[in-house]
C-alpha positions as a Python dict, from the first residue, in 0.01 Angstrom:
ca = {
    (1, 'M'): (0, 0, 0),
    (2, 'A'): (-134, 302, 181),
    (3, 'S'): (-287, 392, 512),
    (4, 'A'): (-590, 609, 569),
    (5, 'T'): (-756, 747, 879),
    (6, 'S'): (-1128, 691, 839),
    (7, 'G'): (-1321, 573, 1143),
    (8, 'A'): (-1504, 259, 1244),
    (9, 'V'): (-1863, 168, 1173),
    (10, 'G'): (-2122, 250, 1437),
    (11, 'R'): (-2296, -7, 1656),
    (12, 'G'): (-2532, -181, 1419),
    (13, 'E'): (-2645, 159, 1302),
    (14, 'S'): (-2747, 181, 943),
    (15, 'R'): (-2974, 406, 753),
    (16, 'E'): (-3080, 427, 396),
    (17, 'G'): (-2825, 585, 169),
    (18, 'G'): (-2855, 675, -195),
    (19, 'G'): (-3017, 414, -416),
    (20, 'G'): (-3201, 243, -128),
    (21, 'R'): (-2885, 77, 8),
    (22, 'P'): (-2813, 87, 381),
    (23, 'R'): (-2550, 339, 482),
    (24, 'F'): (-2328, 240, 770),
    (25, 'V'): (-2217, 512, 1010),
    (26, 'E'): (-1846, 551, 1083),
    (27, 'R'): (-1698, 677, 1408),
    (28, 'A'): (-1418, 934, 1413),
    (29, 'V'): (-1065, 813, 1484),
    (30, 'P'): (-996, 867, 1856),
    (31, 'A'): (-720, 1110, 1949),
    (32, 'G'): (-393, 930, 2004),
    (33, 'A'): (-491, 619, 1806),
    (34, 'P'): (-194, 443, 1646),
    (35, 'E'): (-147, 458, 1270),
    (36, 'P'): (-317, 177, 1077),
    (37, 'L'): (-116, -126, 973),
    (38, 'E'): (-26, -163, 605),
    (39, 'E'): (-330, -208, 381),
    (40, 'P'): (-420, -157, 15),
    (41, 'A'): (-526, 191, -88),
    (42, 'R'): (-888, 222, -198),
    (43, 'D'): (-803, 211, -568),
    (44, 'E'): (-576, -93, -512),
    (45, 'M'): (-856, -303, -361),
    (46, 'R'): (-926, -597, -594),
    (47, 'L'): (-1263, -767, -625),
    (48, 'E'): (-1110, -1114, -640),
    (49, 'A'): (-917, -1049, -316),
    (50, 'V'): (-1226, -914, -140),
    (51, 'M'): (-1446, -1200, -258),
    (52, 'G'): (-1175, -1452, -170),
    (53, 'A'): (-1152, -1307, 181),
    (54, 'L'): (-1530, -1320, 223),
    (55, 'S'): (-1551, -1677, 88),
    (56, 'D'): (-1449, -1813, 430),
    (57, 'P'): (-1749, -1832, 668),
    (58, 'L'): (-1548, -1720, 972),
    (59, 'R'): (-1417, -1411, 791),
    (60, 'L'): (-1769, -1330, 675),
    (61, 'V'): (-1885, -1353, 1038),
    (62, 'I'): (-1601, -1122, 1147),
    (63, 'V'): (-1697, -850, 899),
    (64, 'R'): (-2070, -889, 968),
    (65, 'T'): (-2016, -874, 1343),
    (66, 'L'): (-1806, -560, 1312),
    (67, 'L'): (-2076, -402, 1094),
    (68, 'L'): (-2373, -488, 1313),
    (69, 'K'): (-2251, -524, 1671),
    (70, 'S'): (-1958, -289, 1709),
    (71, 'D'): (-1987, -84, 2028),
    (72, 'A'): (-1650, 94, 2009),
    (73, 'F'): (-1418, 246, 1750),
    (74, 'D'): (-1238, -84, 1701),
    (75, 'H'): (-1222, -428, 1863),
    (76, 'P'): (-958, -687, 1959),
    (77, 'C'): (-979, -1051, 1845),
    (78, 'G'): (-1100, -1157, 2192),
    (79, 'W'): (-1412, -940, 2161),
    (80, 'F'): (-1560, -1185, 1910),
    (81, 'G'): (-1548, -1480, 2150),
    (82, 'F'): (-1419, -1730, 1892),
    (83, 'D'): (-1288, -2060, 2024),
    (84, 'R'): (-1000, -2078, 1776),
    (85, 'P'): (-621, -2081, 1810),
    (86, 'K'): (-466, -1734, 1805),
    (87, 'S'): (-259, -1827, 1498),
    (88, 'S'): (-578, -1916, 1306),
    (89, 'L'): (-746, -1588, 1400),
    (90, 'T'): (-432, -1392, 1310),
    (91, 'H'): (-444, -1550, 963),
    (92, 'H'): (-812, -1462, 913),
    (93, 'F'): (-775, -1102, 1027),
    (94, 'R'): (-462, -1055, 813),
    (95, 'T'): (-650, -1191, 508),
    (96, 'L'): (-932, -940, 566),
    (97, 'R'): (-683, -654, 612),
    (98, 'E'): (-478, -745, 305),
    (99, 'A'): (-798, -756, 97),
    (100, 'G'): (-885, -407, 222),
    (101, 'L'): (-1201, -500, 412),
    (102, 'I'): (-1080, -412, 762),
    (103, 'R'): (-835, -166, 911),
    (104, 'Q'): (-615, -275, 1200),
    (105, 'R'): (-416, -76, 1453),
    (106, 'Q'): (-157, -210, 1693),
    (107, 'Y'): (-214, -110, 2059),
    (108, 'G'): (83, -257, 2245),
    (109, 'L'): (45, -634, 2208),
    (110, 'E'): (-314, -611, 2083),
    (111, 'R'): (-442, -555, 1729),
    (112, 'R'): (-781, -395, 1701),
    (113, 'S'): (-999, -395, 1390),
    (114, 'H'): (-1286, -215, 1221),
    (115, 'V'): (-1446, -227, 875),
    (116, 'R'): (-1323, 21, 613),
    (117, 'V'): (-1679, 124, 535),
    (118, 'A'): (-1612, 431, 321),
    (119, 'D'): (-1345, 258, 112),
    (120, 'V'): (-1541, -65, 59),
    (121, 'E'): (-1864, 120, -26),
    (122, 'A'): (-1684, 352, -268),
    (123, 'R'): (-1505, 66, -442),
    (124, 'F'): (-1780, -201, -426),
    (125, 'P'): (-2118, -29, -369),
    (126, 'G'): (-2373, -248, -192),
    (127, 'L'): (-2128, -519, -85),
    (128, 'L'): (-2149, -436, 286),
    (129, 'A'): (-2530, -443, 275),
    (130, 'L'): (-2509, -797, 134),
    (131, 'V'): (-2270, -895, 414),
    (132, 'A'): (-2497, -738, 676),
    (133, 'D'): (-2802, -921, 536),
    (134, 'W'): (-2626, -1259, 526),
    (135, 'D'): (-2755, -1488, 799),
    (136, 'G'): (-2523, -1789, 749),
}
């Protein structure tokens, strides 16, 4: 597993990229941000793990919300407003991180997340546009 330092997606900002697919804008990593938690390197991301992670409706909502409504570099679990036990949310965020869809950093007692846009788009072109277009 490897860690990278790419930034978070911009607040619902997308624009057409090559091939007519939306291109999501990433923010730069803020100075002093902690190192990311362990995650698969781009070339270690597996389609079955990514699809398995996105097969859960709550995890799909997490990724979609980060793509379309993010207003900061990264966000804590509480930002989403889910009425779920912390242990359940921890499981869902860990599943997304271990699949390579999100990057998490530990800020004291709080883990904050953002979508690994560049890695996901490079490995699975068009997948994030499908997630963004999903309306549940």
